[in-house]
XYZ file of C-alpha atoms in Angstrom:
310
model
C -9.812 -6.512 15.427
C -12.021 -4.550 18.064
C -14.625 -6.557 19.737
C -17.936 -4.702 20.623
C -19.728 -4.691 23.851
C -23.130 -3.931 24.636
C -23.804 -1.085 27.673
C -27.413 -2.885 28.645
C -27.060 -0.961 31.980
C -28.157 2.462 29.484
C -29.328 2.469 26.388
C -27.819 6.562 26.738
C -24.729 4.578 26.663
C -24.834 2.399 23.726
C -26.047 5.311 21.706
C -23.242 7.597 23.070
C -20.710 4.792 21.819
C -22.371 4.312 18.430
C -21.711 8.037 17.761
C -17.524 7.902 19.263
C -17.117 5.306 16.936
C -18.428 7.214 13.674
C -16.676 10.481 15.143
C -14.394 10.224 18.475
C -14.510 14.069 18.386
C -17.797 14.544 18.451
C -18.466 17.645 20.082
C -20.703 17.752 23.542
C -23.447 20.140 21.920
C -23.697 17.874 18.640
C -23.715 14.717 20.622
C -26.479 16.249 22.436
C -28.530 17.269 19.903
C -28.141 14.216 17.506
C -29.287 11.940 20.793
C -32.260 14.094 21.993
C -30.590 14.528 25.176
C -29.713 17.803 26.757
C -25.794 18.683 27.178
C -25.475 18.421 30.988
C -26.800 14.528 30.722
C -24.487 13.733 27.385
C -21.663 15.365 29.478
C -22.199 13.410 32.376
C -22.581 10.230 30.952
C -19.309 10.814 28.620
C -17.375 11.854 31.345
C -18.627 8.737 33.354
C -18.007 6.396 30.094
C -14.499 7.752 29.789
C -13.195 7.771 33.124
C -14.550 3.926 33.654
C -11.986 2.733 31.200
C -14.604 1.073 29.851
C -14.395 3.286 26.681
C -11.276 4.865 25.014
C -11.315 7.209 21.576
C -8.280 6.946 19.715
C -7.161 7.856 16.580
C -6.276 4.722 14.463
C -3.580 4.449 11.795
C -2.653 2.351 9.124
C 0.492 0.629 10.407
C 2.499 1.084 7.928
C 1.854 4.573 7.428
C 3.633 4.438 11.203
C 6.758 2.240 10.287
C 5.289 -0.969 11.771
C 5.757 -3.134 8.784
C 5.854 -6.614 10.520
C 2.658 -7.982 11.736
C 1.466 -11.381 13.130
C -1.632 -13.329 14.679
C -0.334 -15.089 17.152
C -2.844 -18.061 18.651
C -2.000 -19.450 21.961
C -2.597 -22.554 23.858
C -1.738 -22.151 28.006
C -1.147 -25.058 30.813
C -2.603 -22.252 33.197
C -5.502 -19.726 34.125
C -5.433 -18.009 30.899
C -6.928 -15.000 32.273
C -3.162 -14.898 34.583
C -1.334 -15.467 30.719
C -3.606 -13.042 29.071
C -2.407 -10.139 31.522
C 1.414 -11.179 31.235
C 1.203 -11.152 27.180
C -1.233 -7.385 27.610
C 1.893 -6.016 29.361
C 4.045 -5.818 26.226
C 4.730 -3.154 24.503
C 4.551 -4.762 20.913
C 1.166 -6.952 21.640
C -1.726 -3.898 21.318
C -4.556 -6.855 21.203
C -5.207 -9.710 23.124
C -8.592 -11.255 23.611
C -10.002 -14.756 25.264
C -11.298 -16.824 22.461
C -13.430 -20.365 22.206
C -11.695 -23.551 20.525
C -8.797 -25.167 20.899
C -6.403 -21.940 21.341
C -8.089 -19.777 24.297
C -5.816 -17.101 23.541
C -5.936 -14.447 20.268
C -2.783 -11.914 20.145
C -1.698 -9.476 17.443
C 1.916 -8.390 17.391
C 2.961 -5.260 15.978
C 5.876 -3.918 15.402
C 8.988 -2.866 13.263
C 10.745 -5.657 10.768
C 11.108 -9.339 11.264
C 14.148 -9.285 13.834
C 11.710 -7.525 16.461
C 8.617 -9.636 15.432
C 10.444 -12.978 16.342
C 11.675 -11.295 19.523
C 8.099 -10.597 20.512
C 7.586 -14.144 19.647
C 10.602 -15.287 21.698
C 8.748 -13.093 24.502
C 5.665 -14.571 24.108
C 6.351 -18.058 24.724
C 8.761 -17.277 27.625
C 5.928 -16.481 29.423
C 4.394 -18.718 32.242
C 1.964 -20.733 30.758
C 1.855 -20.451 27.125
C 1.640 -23.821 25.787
C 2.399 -23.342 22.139
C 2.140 -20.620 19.914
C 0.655 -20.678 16.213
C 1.721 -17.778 14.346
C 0.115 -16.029 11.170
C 2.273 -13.128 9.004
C 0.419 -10.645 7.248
C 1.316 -10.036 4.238
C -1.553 -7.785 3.878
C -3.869 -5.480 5.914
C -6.762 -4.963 3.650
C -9.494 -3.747 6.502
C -8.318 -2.632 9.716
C -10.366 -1.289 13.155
C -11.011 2.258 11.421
C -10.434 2.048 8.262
C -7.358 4.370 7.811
C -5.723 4.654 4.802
C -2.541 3.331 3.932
C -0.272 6.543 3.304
C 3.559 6.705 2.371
C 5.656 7.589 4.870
C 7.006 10.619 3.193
C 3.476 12.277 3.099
C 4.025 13.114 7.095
C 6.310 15.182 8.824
C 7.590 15.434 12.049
C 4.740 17.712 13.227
C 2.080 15.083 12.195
C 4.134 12.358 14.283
C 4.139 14.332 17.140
C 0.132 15.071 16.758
C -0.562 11.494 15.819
C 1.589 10.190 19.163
C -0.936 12.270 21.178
C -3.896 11.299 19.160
C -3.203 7.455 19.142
C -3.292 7.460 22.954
C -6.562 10.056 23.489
C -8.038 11.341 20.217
C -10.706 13.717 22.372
C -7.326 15.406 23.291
C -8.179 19.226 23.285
C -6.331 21.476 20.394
C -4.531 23.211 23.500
C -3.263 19.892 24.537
C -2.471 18.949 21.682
C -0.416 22.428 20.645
C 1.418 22.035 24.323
C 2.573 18.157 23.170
C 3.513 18.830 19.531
C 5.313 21.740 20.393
C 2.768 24.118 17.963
C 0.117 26.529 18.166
C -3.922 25.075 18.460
C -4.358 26.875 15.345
C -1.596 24.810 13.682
C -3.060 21.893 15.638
C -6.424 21.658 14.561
C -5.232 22.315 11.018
C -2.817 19.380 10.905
C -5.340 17.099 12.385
C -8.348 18.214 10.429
C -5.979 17.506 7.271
C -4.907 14.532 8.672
C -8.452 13.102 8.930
C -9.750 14.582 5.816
C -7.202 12.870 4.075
C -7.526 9.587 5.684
C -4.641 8.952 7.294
C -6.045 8.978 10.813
C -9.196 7.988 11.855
C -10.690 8.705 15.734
C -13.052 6.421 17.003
C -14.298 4.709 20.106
C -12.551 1.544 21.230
C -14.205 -1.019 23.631
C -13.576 -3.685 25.777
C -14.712 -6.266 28.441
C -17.382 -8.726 28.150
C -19.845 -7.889 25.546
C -23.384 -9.490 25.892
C -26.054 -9.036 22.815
C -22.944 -8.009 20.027
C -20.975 -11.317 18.723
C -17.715 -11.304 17.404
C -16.307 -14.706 15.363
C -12.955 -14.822 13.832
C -12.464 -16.815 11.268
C -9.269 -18.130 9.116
C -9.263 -19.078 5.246
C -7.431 -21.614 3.163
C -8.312 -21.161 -0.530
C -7.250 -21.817 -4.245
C -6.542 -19.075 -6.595
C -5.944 -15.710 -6.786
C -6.017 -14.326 -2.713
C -6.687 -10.813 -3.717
C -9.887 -11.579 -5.791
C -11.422 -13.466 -2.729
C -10.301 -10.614 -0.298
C -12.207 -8.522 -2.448
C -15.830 -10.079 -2.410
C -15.402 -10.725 1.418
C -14.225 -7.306 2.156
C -17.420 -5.856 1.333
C -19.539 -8.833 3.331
C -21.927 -7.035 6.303
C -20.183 -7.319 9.271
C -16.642 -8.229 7.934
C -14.413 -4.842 9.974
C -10.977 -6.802 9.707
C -9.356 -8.560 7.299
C -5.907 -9.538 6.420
C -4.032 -11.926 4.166
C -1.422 -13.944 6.042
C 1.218 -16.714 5.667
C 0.913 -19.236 7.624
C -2.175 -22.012 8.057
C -4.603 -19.585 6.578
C -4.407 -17.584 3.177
C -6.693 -15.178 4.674
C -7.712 -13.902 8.175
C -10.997 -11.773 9.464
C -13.087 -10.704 12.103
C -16.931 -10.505 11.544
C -19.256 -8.398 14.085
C -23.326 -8.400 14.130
C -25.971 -8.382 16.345
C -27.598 -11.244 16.220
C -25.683 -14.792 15.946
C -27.527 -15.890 12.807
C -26.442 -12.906 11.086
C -22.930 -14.100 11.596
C -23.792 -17.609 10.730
C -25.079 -16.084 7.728
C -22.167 -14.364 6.897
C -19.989 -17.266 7.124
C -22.005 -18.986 5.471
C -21.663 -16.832 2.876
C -17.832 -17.293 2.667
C -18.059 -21.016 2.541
C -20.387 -20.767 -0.111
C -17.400 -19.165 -2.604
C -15.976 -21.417 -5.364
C -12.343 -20.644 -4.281
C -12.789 -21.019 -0.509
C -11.366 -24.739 0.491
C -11.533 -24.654 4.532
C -13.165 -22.229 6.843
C -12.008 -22.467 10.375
C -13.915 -19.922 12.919
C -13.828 -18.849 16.626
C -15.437 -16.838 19.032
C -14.349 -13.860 20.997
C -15.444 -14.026 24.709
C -13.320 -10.760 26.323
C -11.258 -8.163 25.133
C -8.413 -8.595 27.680
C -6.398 -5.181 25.573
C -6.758 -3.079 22.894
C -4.762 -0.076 22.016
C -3.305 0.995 19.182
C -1.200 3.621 20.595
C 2.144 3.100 19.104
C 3.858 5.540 17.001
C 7.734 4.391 16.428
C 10.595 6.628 15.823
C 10.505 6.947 12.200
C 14.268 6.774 10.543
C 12.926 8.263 7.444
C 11.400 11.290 8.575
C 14.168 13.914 10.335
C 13.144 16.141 13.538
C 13.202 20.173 13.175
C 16.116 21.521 14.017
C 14.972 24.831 16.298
């Protein structure tokens, strides 16, 4: 559900983001060379990108590959700043996105986590909070696009190894094959094996992650209620322009996405688009204004996958 923002202070920037979010480990020669630039400025500027917090590369993975098998949309209405609630509901562990929205809820929030007991606790936690309002909750029942577009893998296809490199990876996926041996408890040979496979088959993808207030790139949400088969819709708006998330949910909507462009009318256009299906009966659609939090960095203790004994 990323949003985009625009670096308008460098256009060095924006084109050093464009490339993390095709490849988060981009190497600094490559970078260099695809951008024109030479390898002390592409260093300096990544460094400087990086260490502003302003930019994070991650590697992204299909929840369920993970174990986290319950997910929810939560929208929220406050009685206070909701800047103040936005930072309370960031804090928890559970909650990896959280962004200020237009309409009637100000307030966007993902939950995920591990079965239904845990997702209504998050819930629970949620609207103990200080100023939440009410709380309208979506489940997916689906996650047909997510930020990345990692594959959905079984379980069984990972061992302990690759949960010990994806753990590392989910919270810095530039993370050096030395660092990466030191944390997994393997060699960087091993390491950049593992993780080559890993990407190569899908199952993890690195990319640039960005937040704050974005000021040229627009990003709408919008929520579906429709007649017929769910999965034949999901399939013509999967493959809209713009269209990087997309879920189908119980709840108010059969269907939930997330639309980014450029330009406003090309969103219009897109939703337009949607409305314009013979099966589509309501389209409901906000903005997002601020990415208050977004990291997928997560990996859960998996009961179905056993540590190495030494």
């Amino acid at each position: 559900m990323t949003t985009p923002v625009t670096f308008a202070g460098s256009d060095l920037d924006a084109r050093i983001v464009e490339e993390l979010r095709l490849d988060g480990r981009i190497g600094r020669n490559e970078l260099a060379e695809k951008l024109g630039v030479s390898r002390p400025t592409v260093s300096k500027r990544l460094n400087a990108l990086l260490e502003s917090g302003r930019v994070h590369v991650v590697g992204i993975v299909h929840p369920s590959t993970i174990g986290l098998d319950a997910l929810g949309h939560v929208s929220v209405a406050v009685d206070k700043p909701v800047r103040q609630v936005a930072a309370r509901i960031a804090e928890l562990h559970d909650v990896p996105y959280v962004s200020l929205t237009s309409g009637p809820y100000p307030l966007i929030v993902e939950i995920r986590t591990s079965g239904a007991a845990r997702l209504a606790s998050s819930l629970e936690r949620i609207r103990s909070i200080d100023g939440v309002q009410e709380t309208n909750t979506l489940v997916y029942t689906d996650l047909i696009i997510d930020i990345g577009r990692p594959d959905k893998v079984p379980v069984t296809r990972l061992d302990p190894l690759d949960v010990r490199l994806l753990g590392v990876l989910q919270d810095d996926g530039r993370a050096s094959y030395t660092e990466l041996a030191e944390a997994a408890r393997t060699s960087p040979g091993t390491a950049r094996i593992r993780v080559k496979r890993l990407i190569d088959d899908g199952v993890l993808r690195i990319g640039a992650l960005t937040g704050g207030q974005h000021e040229t790139e627009v990003a709408v949400g919008f929520g579906i209620r429709a007649s017929g088969r769910i999965s034949d819709l999901a399939a013509v708006i999967k493959d809209l322009p713009g269209v990087n998330f997309l879920a189908s949910t119980i709840g108010r909507f059969d269907l939930l996405g997330t639309v980014h462009a450029t330009r406003l009318e090309d969103v219009v256009s897109s939703l337009d688009t949607v409305r314009a299906l013979r099966s589509v009966l309501e389209l409901e659609s906000w903005v997002h204004f601020r990415t208050v939090k977004e990291r997928y960095n997560n990996v859960p203790v998996l009961s179905t996958i056993q540590e190495e004994t030494p």
